Amino acid sequence: QVQLVESGGGLVQAGGSLRLSCAASGSIFSIGVMDWFRQAAGKQRELVAGITSGGSTNYADSVKGRFAISRDHAKNTMYLQMNSLEPEDTAIYYCSAEHSRYLGVRYWGQGTQVTVSS
């Protein structure tokens, strides 16, 4: 199994920045794509950004140009650099990893709260 632990969330003012980290442990060799999701109060969970083992990335339109996802295989850690934060970015952010072989198997972190004030 895979365990995912997030850190870096908090409260920031609009226009500020945060860097989220997701440390993976366990059967890390089984990890394929890793993603950041978020869920705002009263909203559905949405994909924020994803990164493959080879480093290919994708972003939700709402965060393009502001967020950057990266992955450090040596440290088994994924990051999400969030700049120019807006109140609309307020949500619980979840780290997730998909099994490299069994694509229907997905692991989740506990979530970390990001709150952006006006």
PDB file of C-alpha atoms in Angstrom:
ATOM      1  CA  GLN A   1       0.000   0.000   0.000  1.00  0.00           C
ATOM      2  CA  VAL A   2       0.893   3.670  -0.307  1.00  0.00           C
ATOM      3  CA  GLN A   3       0.658   6.327   2.376  1.00  0.00           C
ATOM      4  CA  LEU A   4       0.440  10.005   1.468  1.00  0.00           C
ATOM      5  CA  VAL A   5       1.061  12.823   3.944  1.00  0.00           C
ATOM      6  CA  GLU A   6       0.451  16.451   3.040  1.00  0.00           C
ATOM      7  CA  SER A   7       1.829  19.629   4.546  1.00  0.00           C
ATOM      8  CA  GLY A   8       2.013  23.321   3.769  1.00  0.00           C
ATOM      9  CA  GLY A   9      -1.595  24.426   3.953  1.00  0.00           C
ATOM     10  CA  GLY A  10      -2.669  27.477   5.869  1.00  0.00           C
ATOM     11  CA  LEU A  11      -4.231  30.916   5.775  1.00  0.00           C
ATOM     12  CA  VAL A  12      -2.968  33.544   3.344  1.00  0.00           C
ATOM     13  CA  GLN A  13      -4.183  36.828   1.926  1.00  0.00           C
ATOM     14  CA  ALA A  14      -5.261  37.190  -1.675  1.00  0.00           C
ATOM     15  CA  GLY A  15      -2.234  37.515  -3.905  1.00  0.00           C
ATOM     16  CA  GLY A  16      -0.074  35.472  -1.589  1.00  0.00           C
ATOM     17  CA  SER A  17       1.625  32.133  -2.107  1.00  0.00           C
ATOM     18  CA  LEU A  18       1.721  28.696  -0.544  1.00  0.00           C
ATOM     19  CA  ARG A  19       3.700  25.566  -1.298  1.00  0.00           C
ATOM     20  CA  LEU A  20       2.045  22.240  -0.599  1.00  0.00           C
ATOM     21  CA  SER A  21       4.052  19.060  -0.159  1.00  0.00           C
ATOM     22  CA  CYS A  22       2.973  15.438  -0.384  1.00  0.00           C
ATOM     23  CA  ALA A  23       5.334  12.780   0.933  1.00  0.00           C
ATOM     24  CA  ALA A  24       4.742   9.218  -0.225  1.00  0.00           C
ATOM     25  CA  SER A  25       5.785   6.085   1.611  1.00  0.00           C
ATOM     26  CA  GLY A  26       5.132   2.367   1.399  1.00  0.00           C
ATOM     27  CA  SER A  27       5.046   0.711  -2.015  1.00  0.00           C
ATOM     28  CA  ILE A  28       6.297   3.803  -3.792  1.00  0.00           C
ATOM     29  CA  PHE A  29       7.391   1.793  -6.812  1.00  0.00           C
ATOM     30  CA  SER A  30       3.720   1.180  -7.489  1.00  0.00           C
ATOM     31  CA  ILE A  31       2.952   4.887  -7.945  1.00  0.00           C
ATOM     32  CA  GLY A  32       2.164   6.151 -11.419  1.00  0.00           C
ATOM     33  CA  VAL A  33       0.404   9.472 -11.910  1.00  0.00           C
ATOM     34  CA  MET A  34       0.187  11.794  -8.913  1.00  0.00           C
ATOM     35  CA  ASP A  35      -2.382  14.539  -8.622  1.00  0.00           C
ATOM     36  CA  TRP A  36      -3.616  17.394  -6.519  1.00  0.00           C
ATOM     37  CA  PHE A  37      -7.358  17.644  -6.047  1.00  0.00           C
ATOM     38  CA  ARG A  38      -9.351  20.208  -4.120  1.00  0.00           C
ATOM     39  CA  GLN A  39     -12.841  20.441  -2.743  1.00  0.00           C
ATOM     40  CA  ALA A  40     -14.431  23.699  -1.700  1.00  0.00           C
ATOM     41  CA  ALA A  41     -17.346  23.823   0.706  1.00  0.00           C
ATOM     42  CA  GLY A  42     -20.517  22.828  -1.075  1.00  0.00           C
ATOM     43  CA  LYS A  43     -18.657  21.946  -4.273  1.00  0.00           C
ATOM     44  CA  GLN A  44     -17.558  18.749  -5.946  1.00  0.00           C
ATOM     45  CA  ARG A  45     -13.977  17.592  -5.797  1.00  0.00           C
ATOM     46  CA  GLU A  46     -11.996  18.752  -8.822  1.00  0.00           C
ATOM     47  CA  LEU A  47      -8.614  17.953 -10.299  1.00  0.00           C
ATOM     48  CA  VAL A  48      -6.203  20.848  -9.839  1.00  0.00           C
ATOM     49  CA  ALA A  49      -3.038  19.454 -11.388  1.00  0.00           C
ATOM     50  CA  GLY A  50      -1.462  16.151 -12.293  1.00  0.00           C
ATOM     51  CA  ILE A  51       2.019  14.897 -13.056  1.00  0.00           C
ATOM     52  CA  THR A  52       3.194  11.620 -14.557  1.00  0.00           C
ATOM     53  CA  SER A  53       6.239   9.630 -13.561  1.00  0.00           C
ATOM     54  CA  GLY A  54       7.971  11.084 -16.609  1.00  0.00           C
ATOM     55  CA  GLY A  55       7.191  14.661 -15.608  1.00  0.00           C
ATOM     56  CA  SER A  56       4.311  15.515 -17.937  1.00  0.00           C
ATOM     57  CA  THR A  57       1.877  17.921 -16.285  1.00  0.00           C
ATOM     58  CA  ASN A  58      -1.649  19.149 -16.703  1.00  0.00           C
ATOM     59  CA  TYR A  59      -3.628  21.868 -14.939  1.00  0.00           C
ATOM     60  CA  ALA A  60      -7.171  22.955 -14.473  1.00  0.00           C
ATOM     61  CA  ASP A  61      -7.938  26.070 -16.502  1.00  0.00           C
ATOM     62  CA  SER A  62      -8.649  28.003 -13.320  1.00  0.00           C
ATOM     63  CA  VAL A  63      -5.080  27.618 -12.032  1.00  0.00           C
ATOM     64  CA  LYS A  64      -3.021  27.740 -15.219  1.00  0.00           C
ATOM     65  CA  GLY A  65      -0.262  30.296 -14.965  1.00  0.00           C
ATOM     66  CA  ARG A  66      -0.585  30.493 -11.176  1.00  0.00           C
ATOM     67  CA  PHE A  67       0.094  26.976  -9.894  1.00  0.00           C
ATOM     68  CA  ALA A  68       3.007  24.677 -10.657  1.00  0.00           C
ATOM     69  CA  ILE A  69       3.170  20.968  -9.887  1.00  0.00           C
ATOM     70  CA  SER A  70       6.463  19.134  -9.521  1.00  0.00           C
ATOM     71  CA  ARG A  71       7.758  15.789  -8.355  1.00  0.00           C
ATOM     72  CA  ASP A  72      11.008  14.790  -6.687  1.00  0.00           C
ATOM     73  CA  HIS A  73      11.445  11.045  -7.123  1.00  0.00           C
ATOM     74  CA  ALA A  74      14.558  10.948  -4.926  1.00  0.00           C
ATOM     75  CA  LYS A  75      12.545  12.334  -2.010  1.00  0.00           C
ATOM     76  CA  ASN A  76       9.304  10.569  -2.953  1.00  0.00           C
ATOM     77  CA  THR A  77       7.612  13.933  -2.697  1.00  0.00           C
ATOM     78  CA  MET A  78       5.228  15.919  -4.862  1.00  0.00           C
ATOM     79  CA  TYR A  79       4.777  19.673  -4.604  1.00  0.00           C
ATOM     80  CA  LEU A  80       2.227  22.261  -5.591  1.00  0.00           C
ATOM     81  CA  GLN A  81       3.493  25.826  -5.744  1.00  0.00           C
ATOM     82  CA  MET A  82       0.514  28.161  -5.569  1.00  0.00           C
ATOM     83  CA  ASN A  83       0.994  31.811  -6.478  1.00  0.00           C
ATOM     84  CA  SER A  84      -1.392  34.733  -6.891  1.00  0.00           C
ATOM     85  CA  LEU A  85      -3.899  32.983  -4.681  1.00  0.00           C
ATOM     86  CA  GLU A  86      -7.513  34.058  -4.859  1.00  0.00           C
ATOM     87  CA  PRO A  87     -10.394  33.569  -2.421  1.00  0.00           C
ATOM     88  CA  GLU A  88     -11.843  31.127  -4.952  1.00  0.00           C
ATOM     89  CA  ASP A  89      -8.847  28.872  -4.289  1.00  0.00           C
ATOM     90  CA  THR A  90     -10.074  28.259  -0.748  1.00  0.00           C
ATOM     91  CA  ALA A  91     -10.612  24.522  -0.377  1.00  0.00           C
ATOM     92  CA  ILE A  92      -9.316  21.344   1.139  1.00  0.00           C
ATOM     93  CA  TYR A  93      -6.459  20.156  -1.038  1.00  0.00           C
ATOM     94  CA  TYR A  94      -5.841  16.434  -1.393  1.00  0.00           C
ATOM     95  CA  CYS A  95      -2.786  14.601  -2.613  1.00  0.00           C
ATOM     96  CA  SER A  96      -3.562  11.499  -4.650  1.00  0.00           C
ATOM     97  CA  ALA A  97      -1.614   8.771  -6.397  1.00  0.00           C
ATOM     98  CA  GLU A  98      -2.748   6.194  -8.914  1.00  0.00           C
ATOM     99  CA  HIS A  99      -1.319   2.697  -8.974  1.00  0.00           C
ATOM    100  CA  SER A 100       1.040   2.315 -11.909  1.00  0.00           C
ATOM    101  CA  ARG A 101      -0.294  -1.118 -12.821  1.00  0.00           C
ATOM    102  CA  TYR A 102      -3.843  -1.164 -11.494  1.00  0.00           C
ATOM    103  CA  LEU A 103      -5.234   2.106 -12.760  1.00  0.00           C
ATOM    104  CA  GLY A 104      -8.444   1.710 -10.810  1.00  0.00           C
ATOM    105  CA  VAL A 105      -6.550   1.801  -7.516  1.00  0.00           C
ATOM    106  CA  ARG A 106      -6.014   5.298  -6.134  1.00  0.00           C
ATOM    107  CA  TYR A 107      -4.512   6.443  -2.839  1.00  0.00           C
ATOM    108  CA  TRP A 108      -5.424   9.618  -0.979  1.00  0.00           C
ATOM    109  CA  GLY A 109      -3.853  11.854   1.603  1.00  0.00           C
ATOM    110  CA  GLN A 110      -5.742  13.256   4.554  1.00  0.00           C
ATOM    111  CA  GLY A 111      -6.208  16.675   2.981  1.00  0.00           C
ATOM    112  CA  THR A 112      -4.878  20.055   4.002  1.00  0.00           C
ATOM    113  CA  GLN A 113      -6.905  23.247   4.330  1.00  0.00           C
ATOM    114  CA  VAL A 114      -6.014  26.255   2.212  1.00  0.00           C
ATOM    115  CA  THR A 115      -7.854  29.452   3.073  1.00  0.00           C
ATOM    116  CA  VAL A 116      -7.373  32.654   1.083  1.00  0.00           C
ATOM    117  CA  SER A 117      -8.759  35.837   2.605  1.00  0.00           C
ATOM    118  CA  SER A 118      -9.787  38.955   0.698  1.00  0.00           C
TER     119      SER A 118
END
